[in-house]
PDB file of C-alpha atoms and ligand atoms in Angstrom:
ATOM      1  CA  UNK A   1      13.647   8.296  10.897  1.00 91.00           C
ATOM      2  CA  UNK A   2      12.547  11.595  11.347  1.00 91.00           C
ATOM      3  CA  UNK A   3       9.388  13.717   9.450  1.00 95.00           C
ATOM      4  CA  UNK A   4       6.025  13.215   8.528  1.00 98.00           C
ATOM      5  CA  UNK A   5       4.639  10.211   6.622  1.00 98.00           C
ATOM      6  CA  UNK A   6       1.005   9.611   4.919  1.00 99.00           C
ATOM      7  CA  UNK A   7      -0.150   5.973   5.370  1.00 99.00           C
ATOM      8  CA  UNK A   8      -3.188   4.835   3.764  1.00 98.00           C
ATOM      9  CA  UNK A   9      -5.070   2.158   4.940  1.00 98.00           C
ATOM     10  CA  UNK A  10      -3.365   2.266   8.506  1.00 98.00           C
ATOM     11  CA  UNK A  11      -6.825   1.029  10.362  1.00 98.00           C
ATOM     12  CA  UNK A  12      -5.857  -2.384   9.973  1.00 96.00           C
ATOM     13  CA  UNK A  13      -3.147  -4.992   8.368  1.00 96.00           C
ATOM     14  CA  UNK A  14       0.061  -4.190   6.588  1.00 98.00           C
ATOM     15  CA  UNK A  15      -1.229  -0.270   6.766  1.00 98.00           C
ATOM     16  CA  UNK A  16      -1.364  -0.650  10.659  1.00 98.00           C
ATOM     17  CA  UNK A  17       2.038  -2.198  10.740  1.00 98.00           C
ATOM     18  CA  UNK A  18       3.533   0.394   8.368  1.00 98.00           C
ATOM     19  CA  UNK A  19       2.005   2.888  10.734  1.00 98.00           C
ATOM     20  CA  UNK A  20       3.171   1.412  13.982  1.00 98.00           C
ATOM     21  CA  UNK A  21       7.199   0.849  12.548  1.00 98.00           C
ATOM     22  CA  UNK A  22       7.193   4.429  11.493  1.00 98.00           C
ATOM     23  CA  UNK A  23       6.019   5.933  14.791  1.00 98.00           C
ATOM     24  CA  UNK A  24       8.326   3.800  16.442  1.00 98.00           C
ATOM     25  CA  UNK A  25      10.861   4.972  14.268  1.00 98.00           C
ATOM     26  CA  UNK A  26      10.177   8.258  15.077  1.00 98.00           C
ATOM     27  CA  UNK A  27       8.089   9.508  12.433  1.00 98.00           C
ATOM     28  CA  UNK A  28       4.940  11.698  12.597  1.00 98.00           C
ATOM     29  CA  UNK A  29       1.962   9.664  11.082  1.00 98.00           C
ATOM     30  CA  UNK A  30      -1.145  10.567   9.042  1.00 99.00           C
ATOM     31  CA  UNK A  31      -3.150   7.764   8.346  1.00 98.00           C
ATOM     32  CA  UNK A  32      -5.833   8.428   5.494  1.00 98.00           C
ATOM     33  CA  UNK A  33      -8.857   5.749   5.337  1.00 98.00           C
ATOM     34  CA  UNK A  34     -12.484   5.667   6.427  1.00 98.00           C
ATOM     35  CA  UNK A  35     -11.888   3.848   9.836  1.00 98.00           C
ATOM     36  CA  UNK A  36     -10.143   5.402  12.945  1.00 98.00           C
ATOM     37  CA  UNK A  37      -6.952   4.017  13.529  1.00 98.00           C
ATOM     38  CA  UNK A  38      -6.864   1.505  16.081  1.00 98.00           C
ATOM     39  CA  UNK A  39      -3.109   2.593  17.040  1.00 98.00           C
ATOM     40  CA  UNK A  40      -2.785   4.830  19.866  1.00 98.00           C
ATOM     41  CA  UNK A  41       0.350   7.318  19.678  1.00 98.00           C
ATOM     42  CA  UNK A  42       0.663  10.828  20.109  1.00 98.00           C
ATOM     43  CA  UNK A  43       2.266  11.430  16.661  1.00 98.00           C
ATOM     44  CA  UNK A  44      -0.303  10.019  15.252  1.00 98.00           C
ATOM     45  CA  UNK A  45      -2.859  11.910  12.662  1.00 98.00           C
ATOM     46  CA  UNK A  46      -6.223  10.602  11.013  1.00 98.00           C
ATOM     47  CA  UNK A  47      -8.175  12.342   8.710  1.00 98.00           C
ATOM     48  CA  UNK A  48     -11.061  10.155   7.242  1.00 98.00           C
ATOM     49  CA  UNK A  49     -11.686   9.736   3.623  1.00 98.00           C
ATOM     50  CA  UNK A  50     -12.800   7.331   1.529  1.00 98.00           C
ATOM     51  CA  UNK A  51     -10.300   7.236  -1.304  1.00 98.00           C
ATOM     52  CA  UNK A  52     -13.184   6.006  -3.578  1.00 98.00           C
ATOM     53  CA  UNK A  53     -14.304   9.491  -4.287  1.00 98.00           C
ATOM     54  CA  UNK A  54     -11.753  11.282  -6.083  1.00 98.00           C
ATOM     55  CA  UNK A  55     -13.635  14.830  -5.493  1.00 98.00           C
ATOM     56  CA  UNK A  56     -13.159  13.882  -1.373  1.00 98.00           C
ATOM     57  CA  UNK A  57      -9.479  12.133  -1.950  1.00 98.00           C
ATOM     58  CA  UNK A  58      -8.377  15.289  -3.766  1.00 98.00           C
ATOM     59  CA  UNK A  59      -9.793  17.786  -0.957  1.00 98.00           C
ATOM     60  CA  UNK A  60      -8.588  15.669   2.007  1.00 98.00           C
ATOM     61  CA  UNK A  61      -4.893  15.086   0.670  1.00 98.00           C
ATOM     62  CA  UNK A  62      -4.582  18.904  -0.409  1.00 98.00           C
ATOM     63  CA  UNK A  63      -5.734  19.710   3.361  1.00 98.00           C
ATOM     64  CA  UNK A  64      -3.139  17.496   4.205  1.00 98.00           C
ATOM     65  CA  UNK A  65      -0.304  18.754   2.326  1.00 98.00           C
ATOM     66  CA  UNK A  66      -1.153  22.175   3.191  1.00 98.00           C
ATOM     67  CA  UNK A  67      -0.941  21.333   7.288  1.00 98.00           C
ATOM     68  CA  UNK A  68       1.723  18.793   7.293  1.00 98.00           C
ATOM     69  CA  UNK A  69       5.547  18.727   5.892  1.00 98.00           C
ATOM     70  CA  UNK A  70       4.828  15.266   4.031  1.00 98.00           C
ATOM     71  CA  UNK A  71       8.132  13.458   3.208  1.00 98.00           C
ATOM     72  CA  UNK A  72       7.407  10.141   3.089  1.00 98.00           C
ATOM     73  CA  UNK A  73       3.930   8.667   1.284  1.00 99.00           C
ATOM     74  CA  UNK A  74       2.395   4.781   1.519  1.00 99.00           C
ATOM     75  CA  UNK A  75      -0.004   3.937  -1.068  1.00 99.00           C
ATOM     76  CA  UNK A  76      -1.222   1.447   0.938  1.00 98.00           C
ATOM     77  CA  UNK A  77      -5.170   1.136   0.878  1.00 98.00           C
ATOM     78  CA  UNK A  78      -6.303  -1.340  -1.435  1.00 97.00           C
ATOM     79  CA  UNK A  79      -9.263  -3.746  -1.983  1.00 95.00           C
ATOM     80  CA  UNK A  80      -9.757  -6.780  -4.331  1.00 93.00           C
ATOM     81  CA  UNK A  81     -12.378  -7.983  -6.066  1.00 91.00           C
ATOM     82  CA  UNK A  82     -12.217 -11.493  -6.487  1.00 92.00           C
ATOM     83  CA  UNK A  83     -13.873 -13.197  -9.798  1.00 93.00           C
ATOM     84  CA  UNK A  84     -12.806 -14.902 -13.038  1.00 96.00           C
ATOM     85  CA  UNK A  85     -12.673 -12.717 -16.575  1.00 97.00           C
ATOM     86  CA  UNK A  86     -16.425 -13.809 -17.096  1.00 97.00           C
ATOM     87  CA  UNK A  87     -17.880 -12.745 -13.765  1.00 95.00           C
ATOM     88  CA  UNK A  88     -15.797  -9.665 -13.370  1.00 96.00           C
ATOM     89  CA  UNK A  89     -18.475  -6.292 -13.567  1.00 97.00           C
ATOM     90  CA  UNK A  90     -17.883  -2.845 -14.855  1.00 97.00           C
ATOM     91  CA  UNK A  91     -18.419  -1.661 -11.050  1.00 97.00           C
ATOM     92  CA  UNK A  92     -15.707  -4.088  -9.670  1.00 96.00           C
ATOM     93  CA  UNK A  93     -12.972  -2.759 -12.374  1.00 97.00           C
ATOM     94  CA  UNK A  94     -13.685   0.803 -11.811  1.00 98.00           C
ATOM     95  CA  UNK A  95     -13.795   0.513  -7.871  1.00 98.00           C
ATOM     96  CA  UNK A  96     -10.228  -1.713  -7.817  1.00 98.00           C
ATOM     97  CA  UNK A  97      -8.721   1.100  -9.652  1.00 98.00           C
ATOM     98  CA  UNK A  98     -10.594   3.760  -7.904  1.00 98.00           C
ATOM     99  CA  UNK A  99      -9.185   2.780  -4.508  1.00 98.00           C
ATOM    100  CA  UNK A 100      -5.794   0.822  -5.740  1.00 98.00           C
ATOM    101  CA  UNK A 101      -5.032   2.985  -8.397  1.00 98.00           C
ATOM    102  CA  UNK A 102      -6.509   6.437  -8.786  1.00 98.00           C
ATOM    103  CA  UNK A 103      -6.328   7.322  -5.047  1.00 98.00           C
ATOM    104  CA  UNK A 104      -2.617   6.426  -5.504  1.00 98.00           C
ATOM    105  CA  UNK A 105      -2.264   9.195  -8.466  1.00 98.00           C
ATOM    106  CA  UNK A 106      -4.365  11.970  -6.576  1.00 98.00           C
ATOM    107  CA  UNK A 107      -2.572  11.888  -3.289  1.00 98.00           C
ATOM    108  CA  UNK A 108       0.869  11.683  -4.978  1.00 98.00           C
ATOM    109  CA  UNK A 109       0.117  14.419  -7.243  1.00 98.00           C
ATOM    110  CA  UNK A 110      -0.625  16.305  -3.706  1.00 98.00           C
ATOM    111  CA  UNK A 111       2.163  15.830  -1.877  1.00 98.00           C
ATOM    112  CA  UNK A 112       4.952  15.552  -4.720  1.00 98.00           C
ATOM    113  CA  UNK A 113       5.288  19.928  -4.565  1.00 98.00           C
ATOM    114  CA  UNK A 114       6.440  19.728  -0.972  1.00 98.00           C
ATOM    115  CA  UNK A 115       8.783  16.776  -1.779  1.00 98.00           C
ATOM    116  CA  UNK A 116      10.335  18.689  -4.529  1.00 98.00           C
ATOM    117  CA  UNK A 117      10.550  21.976  -2.461  1.00 98.00           C
ATOM    118  CA  UNK A 118      12.520  19.810  -0.143  1.00 98.00           C
ATOM    119  CA  UNK A 119      14.450  18.102  -2.368  1.00 98.00           C
ATOM    120  CA  UNK A 120      13.760  14.899  -0.806  1.00 98.00           C
ATOM    121  CA  UNK A 121      10.856  12.430  -0.822  1.00 98.00           C
ATOM    122  CA  UNK A 122       9.870   8.561  -0.761  1.00 98.00           C
ATOM    123  CA  UNK A 123       6.878   7.135  -1.893  1.00 99.00           C
ATOM    124  CA  UNK A 124       6.357   3.225  -1.685  1.00 99.00           C
ATOM    125  CA  UNK A 125       3.228   1.400  -3.329  1.00 99.00           C
ATOM    126  CA  UNK A 126       1.913  -1.294  -2.302  1.00 98.00           C
ATOM    127  CA  UNK A 127       1.186  -3.850  -5.421  1.00 98.00           C
ATOM    128  CA  UNK A 128       0.979  -7.319  -4.938  1.00 98.00           C
ATOM    129  CA  UNK A 129       2.263 -10.833  -6.235  1.00 96.00           C
ATOM    130  CA  UNK A 130      -1.109 -11.162  -7.895  1.00 95.00           C
ATOM    131  CA  UNK A 131       0.218  -8.157 -10.516  1.00 97.00           C
ATOM    132  CA  UNK A 132       1.986 -11.339 -12.331  1.00 95.00           C
ATOM    133  CA  UNK A 133      -0.923 -13.090 -12.569  1.00 94.00           C
ATOM    134  CA  UNK A 134      -3.451 -14.793 -10.495  1.00 92.00           C
ATOM    135  CA  UNK A 135      -6.586 -17.073 -11.177  1.00 93.00           C
ATOM    136  CA  UNK A 136      -9.910 -14.989 -10.584  1.00 94.00           C
ATOM    137  CA  UNK A 137      -8.497 -11.533 -10.243  1.00 95.00           C
ATOM    138  CA  UNK A 138      -9.052  -9.467 -13.311  1.00 97.00           C
ATOM    139  CA  UNK A 139      -9.750  -6.470 -11.704  1.00 97.00           C
ATOM    140  CA  UNK A 140      -7.177  -6.641  -8.729  1.00 97.00           C
ATOM    141  CA  UNK A 141      -4.141  -7.854 -11.145  1.00 97.00           C
ATOM    142  CA  UNK A 142      -5.220  -4.920 -13.429  1.00 97.00           C
ATOM    143  CA  UNK A 143      -4.856  -2.611 -10.817  1.00 98.00           C
ATOM    144  CA  UNK A 144      -1.639  -3.911  -8.723  1.00 98.00           C
ATOM    145  CA  UNK A 145       0.207  -4.004 -12.188  1.00 98.00           C
ATOM    146  CA  UNK A 146      -0.846  -0.611 -13.077  1.00 98.00           C
ATOM    147  CA  UNK A 147       0.888   0.439  -9.911  1.00 98.00           C
ATOM    148  CA  UNK A 148       3.910  -1.209 -10.720  1.00 98.00           C
ATOM    149  CA  UNK A 149       3.955   1.062 -14.290  1.00 98.00           C
ATOM    150  CA  UNK A 150       3.237   3.989 -11.967  1.00 98.00           C
ATOM    151  CA  UNK A 151       6.440   3.180  -9.922  1.00 99.00           C
ATOM    152  CA  UNK A 152       8.616   3.104 -13.087  1.00 98.00           C
ATOM    153  CA  UNK A 153       7.131   6.284 -14.283  1.00 98.00           C
ATOM    154  CA  UNK A 154       6.934   7.944 -11.594  1.00 98.00           C
ATOM    155  CA  UNK A 155      10.562   6.766 -10.533  1.00 98.00           C
ATOM    156  CA  UNK A 156      11.765   8.759 -13.970  1.00 98.00           C
ATOM    157  CA  UNK A 157       9.684  12.015 -13.697  1.00 98.00           C
ATOM    158  CA  UNK A 158      10.866  12.540 -10.200  1.00 98.00           C
ATOM    159  CA  UNK A 159      14.561  11.025  -9.631  1.00 98.00           C
ATOM    160  CA  UNK A 160      16.233  14.467 -10.423  1.00 98.00           C
ATOM    161  CA  UNK A 161      14.132  16.039  -7.407  1.00 98.00           C
ATOM    162  CA  UNK A 162      15.444  13.963  -4.773  1.00 98.00           C
ATOM    163  CA  UNK A 163      12.296  11.715  -4.695  1.00 98.00           C
ATOM    164  CA  UNK A 164      12.555   7.940  -4.955  1.00 98.00           C
ATOM    165  CA  UNK A 165       9.358   5.670  -5.720  1.00 99.00           C
ATOM    166  CA  UNK A 166       9.745   1.915  -5.224  1.00 99.00           C
ATOM    167  CA  UNK A 167       6.801  -0.936  -4.651  1.00 99.00           C
ATOM    168  CA  UNK A 168       6.341  -3.328  -2.386  1.00 99.00           C
ATOM    169  CA  UNK A 169       4.388  -6.421  -3.744  1.00 98.00           C
ATOM    170  CA  UNK A 170       3.490  -8.940  -1.014  1.00 98.00           C
ATOM    171  CA  UNK A 171       2.440 -12.569  -1.496  1.00 96.00           C
ATOM    172  CA  UNK A 172      -0.168 -13.699   1.314  1.00 94.00           C
ATOM    173  CA  UNK A 173      -0.096 -12.136   4.152  1.00 96.00           C
ATOM    174  CA  UNK A 174      -2.628 -12.610   7.594  1.00 94.00           C
ATOM    175  CA  UNK A 175      -4.863  -9.715   7.519  1.00 92.00           C
ATOM    176  CA  UNK A 176      -8.672  -8.804   7.235  1.00 87.00           C
ATOM    177  CA  UNK A 177      -8.356  -9.138   3.365  1.00 79.00           C
ATOM    178  CA  UNK A 178      -6.744 -12.136   3.389  1.00 86.00           C
ATOM    179  CA  UNK A 179      -8.741 -13.624   6.196  1.00 89.00           C
ATOM    180  CA  UNK A 180     -11.780 -13.053   4.299  1.00 87.00           C
ATOM    181  CA  UNK A 181     -11.072 -15.276   1.355  1.00 83.00           C
ATOM    182  CA  UNK A 182      -9.121 -17.685   3.128  1.00 90.00           C
ATOM    183  CA  UNK A 183     -10.709 -18.310   6.561  1.00 92.00           C
ATOM    184  CA  UNK A 184      -8.362 -19.710   9.481  1.00 91.00           C
ATOM    185  CA  UNK A 185      -8.485 -23.402   9.500  1.00 91.00           C
ATOM    186  CA  UNK A 186     -10.495 -23.624   5.930  1.00 94.00           C
ATOM    187  CA  UNK A 187      -8.591 -26.247   3.462  1.00 95.00           C
ATOM    188  CA  UNK A 188      -8.513 -23.263   1.049  1.00 91.00           C
ATOM    189  CA  UNK A 189      -6.219 -21.411   3.532  1.00 92.00           C
ATOM    190  CA  UNK A 190      -4.000 -24.602   3.990  1.00 94.00           C
ATOM    191  CA  UNK A 191      -3.616 -24.796  -0.095  1.00 92.00           C
ATOM    192  CA  UNK A 192      -1.781 -21.544  -0.028  1.00 90.00           C
ATOM    193  CA  UNK A 193       0.355 -22.246   2.613  1.00 94.00           C
ATOM    194  CA  UNK A 194       1.521 -25.453   0.925  1.00 94.00           C
ATOM    195  CA  UNK A 195       1.990 -23.868  -2.015  1.00 92.00           C
ATOM    196  CA  UNK A 196       4.114 -20.946  -0.342  1.00 95.00           C
ATOM    197  CA  UNK A 197       8.151 -21.976  -0.820  1.00 95.00           C
ATOM    198  CA  UNK A 198       8.489 -20.600   2.711  1.00 97.00           C
ATOM    199  CA  UNK A 199       5.700 -22.813   4.087  1.00 96.00           C
ATOM    200  CA  UNK A 200       3.896 -19.901   5.683  1.00 95.00           C
ATOM    201  CA  UNK A 201       1.757 -16.617   5.476  1.00 95.00           C
ATOM    202  CA  UNK A 202       3.611 -13.689   5.619  1.00 97.00           C
ATOM    203  CA  UNK A 203       2.869 -11.057   8.676  1.00 97.00           C
ATOM    204  CA  UNK A 204       2.354  -7.519   7.920  1.00 98.00           C
ATOM    205  CA  UNK A 205       5.188  -6.680  10.072  1.00 98.00           C
ATOM    206  CA  UNK A 206       7.156  -8.978   7.040  1.00 98.00           C
ATOM    207  CA  UNK A 207       5.788  -6.244   4.728  1.00 98.00           C
ATOM    208  CA  UNK A 208       6.009  -3.264   7.100  1.00 98.00           C
ATOM    209  CA  UNK A 209      10.063  -3.777   7.663  1.00 98.00           C
ATOM    210  CA  UNK A 210      10.390  -3.911   3.649  1.00 98.00           C
ATOM    211  CA  UNK A 211       8.477  -0.765   3.298  1.00 99.00           C
ATOM    212  CA  UNK A 212      10.468   1.025   6.023  1.00 98.00           C
ATOM    213  CA  UNK A 213      13.862  -0.201   4.130  1.00 98.00           C
ATOM    214  CA  UNK A 214      13.104   1.498   1.178  1.00 98.00           C
ATOM    215  CA  UNK A 215      11.670   4.494   2.972  1.00 98.00           C
ATOM    216  CA  UNK A 216      14.603   5.018   4.910  1.00 97.00           C
ATOM    217  CA  UNK A 217      17.575   7.824   4.108  1.00 94.00           C
ATOM    218  CA  UNK A 218      19.694   5.389   3.110  1.00 96.00           C
ATOM    219  CA  UNK A 219      17.777   4.106   0.209  1.00 98.00           C
ATOM    220  CA  UNK A 220      18.487   7.059  -1.972  1.00 98.00           C
ATOM    221  CA  UNK A 221      19.660   4.788  -4.945  1.00 98.00           C
ATOM    222  CA  UNK A 222      17.064   2.407  -5.113  1.00 98.00           C
ATOM    223  CA  UNK A 223      14.122   3.881  -7.161  1.00 98.00           C
ATOM    224  CA  UNK A 224      11.528   2.608  -9.819  1.00 98.00           C
ATOM    225  CA  UNK A 225      12.377  -1.128  -8.512  1.00 98.00           C
ATOM    226  CA  UNK A 226       9.365  -3.748  -7.135  1.00 98.00           C
ATOM    227  CA  UNK A 227      10.701  -5.844  -4.418  1.00 98.00           C
ATOM    228  CA  UNK A 228       8.564  -9.017  -4.112  1.00 98.00           C
ATOM    229  CA  UNK A 229       8.153  -9.651   0.051  1.00 98.00           C
ATOM    230  CA  UNK A 230       6.271 -12.974  -0.911  1.00 97.00           C
ATOM    231  CA  UNK A 231       7.591 -16.273   0.829  1.00 96.00           C
ATOM    232  CA  UNK A 232       8.991 -17.047  -2.636  1.00 96.00           C
ATOM    233  CA  UNK A 233       5.654 -17.279  -4.328  1.00 94.00           C
ATOM    234  CA  UNK A 234       6.598 -14.779  -7.243  1.00 93.00           C
ATOM    235  CA  UNK A 235       9.657 -17.325  -8.345  1.00 92.00           C
ATOM    236  CA  UNK A 236       7.440 -20.733  -7.591  1.00 87.00           C
ATOM    237  CA  UNK A 237       4.554 -19.154  -9.434  1.00 73.00           C
ATOM    238  CA  UNK A 238       1.907 -20.382  -6.747  1.00 68.00           C
ATOM    239  CA  UNK A 239      -0.111 -18.642  -4.289  1.00 64.00           C
ATOM    240  CA  UNK A 240      -0.359 -14.956  -3.635  1.00 60.00           C
ATOM    241  CA  UNK A 241      -3.001 -12.026  -3.253  1.00 66.00           C
TER     242      UNK A 241
HETATM  243  P1  NDP B 301      -6.667  -4.850   5.149  1.00 66.57           P
HETATM  244  O1  NDP B 301      -8.180  -5.032   4.597  1.00 66.57           O
HETATM  245  O2  NDP B 301      -6.642  -5.329   6.062  1.00 66.57           O
HETATM  246  O3  NDP B 301      -6.754  -3.204   5.238  1.00 66.57           O
HETATM  247  C1  NDP B 301      -7.226  -2.301   4.223  1.00 66.57           C
HETATM  248  C2  NDP B 301      -6.896  -1.150   4.262  1.00 66.57           C
HETATM  249  O4  NDP B 301      -7.230  -0.270   3.192  1.00 66.57           O
HETATM  250  C3  NDP B 301      -7.928  -0.593   5.501  1.00 66.57           C
HETATM  251  O5  NDP B 301      -6.966   0.194   6.209  1.00 66.57           O
HETATM  252  C4  NDP B 301      -8.644   0.133   4.765  1.00 66.57           C
HETATM  253  O6  NDP B 301      -9.199   1.124   5.904  1.00 66.57           O
HETATM  254  C5  NDP B 301      -8.256   0.788   3.818  1.00 66.57           C
HETATM  255  N1  NDP B 301      -8.796   1.213   2.452  1.00 66.57           N
HETATM  256  C6  NDP B 301      -9.869   0.054   2.116  1.00 66.57           C
HETATM  257  N2  NDP B 301     -10.908   0.301   1.353  1.00 66.57           N
HETATM  258  C7  NDP B 301     -10.574   2.064   1.211  1.00 66.57           C
HETATM  259  C8  NDP B 301     -11.245   3.311   0.725  1.00 66.57           C
HETATM  260  N3  NDP B 301     -12.283   3.321   0.037  1.00 66.57           N
HETATM  261  N4  NDP B 301     -11.248   4.439   1.463  1.00 66.57           N
HETATM  262  C9  NDP B 301     -10.112   4.520   1.879  1.00 66.57           C
HETATM  263  N5  NDP B 301      -9.478   3.541   2.830  1.00 66.57           N
HETATM  264  C10 NDP B 301      -9.559   2.185   2.537  1.00 66.57           C
HETATM  265  O7  NDP B 301      -5.900  -5.308   3.773  1.00 66.57           O
HETATM  266  P2  NDP B 301      -4.338  -5.717   3.545  1.00 66.57           P
HETATM  267  O8  NDP B 301      -3.436  -4.796   5.008  1.00 66.57           O
HETATM  268  O9  NDP B 301      -4.201  -7.142   3.606  1.00 66.57           O
HETATM  269  O10 NDP B 301      -3.506  -5.236   2.219  1.00 66.57           O
HETATM  270  C11 NDP B 301      -3.152  -3.663   2.441  1.00 66.57           C
HETATM  271  C12 NDP B 301      -2.845  -3.689   1.041  1.00 66.57           C
HETATM  272  O11 NDP B 301      -2.028  -4.831   0.731  1.00 66.57           O
HETATM  273  C13 NDP B 301      -3.815  -3.890   0.011  1.00 66.57           C
HETATM  274  O12 NDP B 301      -3.478  -2.509  -1.293  1.00 66.57           O
HETATM  275  C14 NDP B 301      -3.820  -4.859  -0.264  1.00 66.57           C
HETATM  276  O13 NDP B 301      -4.121  -5.007  -1.820  1.00 66.57           O
HETATM  277  C15 NDP B 301      -2.177  -5.557  -0.090  1.00 66.57           C
HETATM  278  N6  NDP B 301      -1.880  -6.717  -0.511  1.00 66.57           N
HETATM  279  C16 NDP B 301      -1.971  -7.330   0.571  1.00 66.57           C
HETATM  280  C17 NDP B 301      -1.820  -9.009   0.487  1.00 66.57           C
HETATM  281  C18 NDP B 301      -2.680  -9.945   1.505  1.00 66.57           C
HETATM  282  O14 NDP B 301      -2.516 -11.175   1.619  1.00 66.57           O
HETATM  283  N7  NDP B 301      -3.482  -9.221   2.849  1.00 66.57           N
HETATM  284  C19 NDP B 301      -1.023  -9.415  -0.532  1.00 66.57           C
HETATM  285  C20 NDP B 301      -0.738  -8.486  -1.509  1.00 66.57           C
HETATM  286  C21 NDP B 301      -0.889  -7.463  -1.231  1.00 66.57           C
HETATM  287  P3  NDP B 301     -11.084   1.436   6.178  1.00 66.57           P
HETATM  288  O15 NDP B 301     -11.528  -0.037   5.865  1.00 66.57           O
HETATM  289  O16 NDP B 301     -10.797   1.990   7.470  1.00 66.57           O
HETATM  290  O17 NDP B 301     -11.381   2.429   5.133  1.00 66.57           O
END
C-alpha cells in the first residue's frame, strides 16, 4: 500500500501491530498517543498527544493534517473503565467516551478534508465485541457501540467522496489492556479462553490483518460495516472485551 496512515494508540498492542503491518506494506505511518512508539522504522512519525484532552487532540490532528497527506485513519486508541452499572462513575463515562469516541470524531474531522480533496480515504474505527453487551462494561460498551453508530453515519456522509468507513470489533486479544484484567496464568483468563469458540485468545496481528484488508484500495465496495474479529465470541455470546 502507498500513502500516509494515521494510527492512534500505536505504542502497544493492537495499534502497534497495525502500524507495523502498514509500515511493512509500504505506508508512512503517523503514530498518535502519549508514549513514544517501540517500533523503529524510517517511515514512522510520532506526535505525542493525550487524546483525552479535546483541545490538544484537535491542535495536534490539525498540525498532522497540514504536514502529511493522510489517506488512511485508524481510530484505535482506547481505554476500558470496567465496572458494573452501580459502580460506573461520571468520570469513568466521560473518560471512556473522550478517548474512544470524542477523539475519533476530532481526528476524523481533521483528516476528512484532505481525503475529500484526494477523492480517496479509508477510515477504520476499532470497536469491541463488548459493544453487543458485556457484564461490567457500562462505560466501555457505550463507547464501543458509539463507534459503530459513527461508522454507519460517516459511511453515508462520506461514501460519495470516495471515503469508506468501517469498524473492526475485536474479541479478547492478548495485549496490555487484556492482560491487566486477565493476568497470564489466572483462572479468570482460562475461563475466558474456555469460552472462546476457537479456544485461544487473539493476537494483535489477527486484528491488524483485518484492518489492513479494510484499508486496502481493493476494499472500496465495503463501507459502514462492523467486522467482528473475535474467535466466534460474538456468535456464542460469551467472552470478549
Ligand atoms: P493497549 O492498552 O495495549 O493499547 C492502548 C493504546 O491506546 C496505547 O497505545 C495507548 O497509548 C493508547 N491510549 C490510551 N489512552 C490514550 C490517551 N489518553 N491518549 C492517547 N492514546 C491513548 O490496548 P489494546 O491494544 O488492547 O487496545 C487497542 C484497541 O482495541 C482499543 O480501542 C481497545 O478498546 C480495543 N479492543 C481491545 C481488545 C482486547 O482484548 N485487547 C478487545 C476489543 C477491543 P499511550 O498509553 O502511549 O497513550
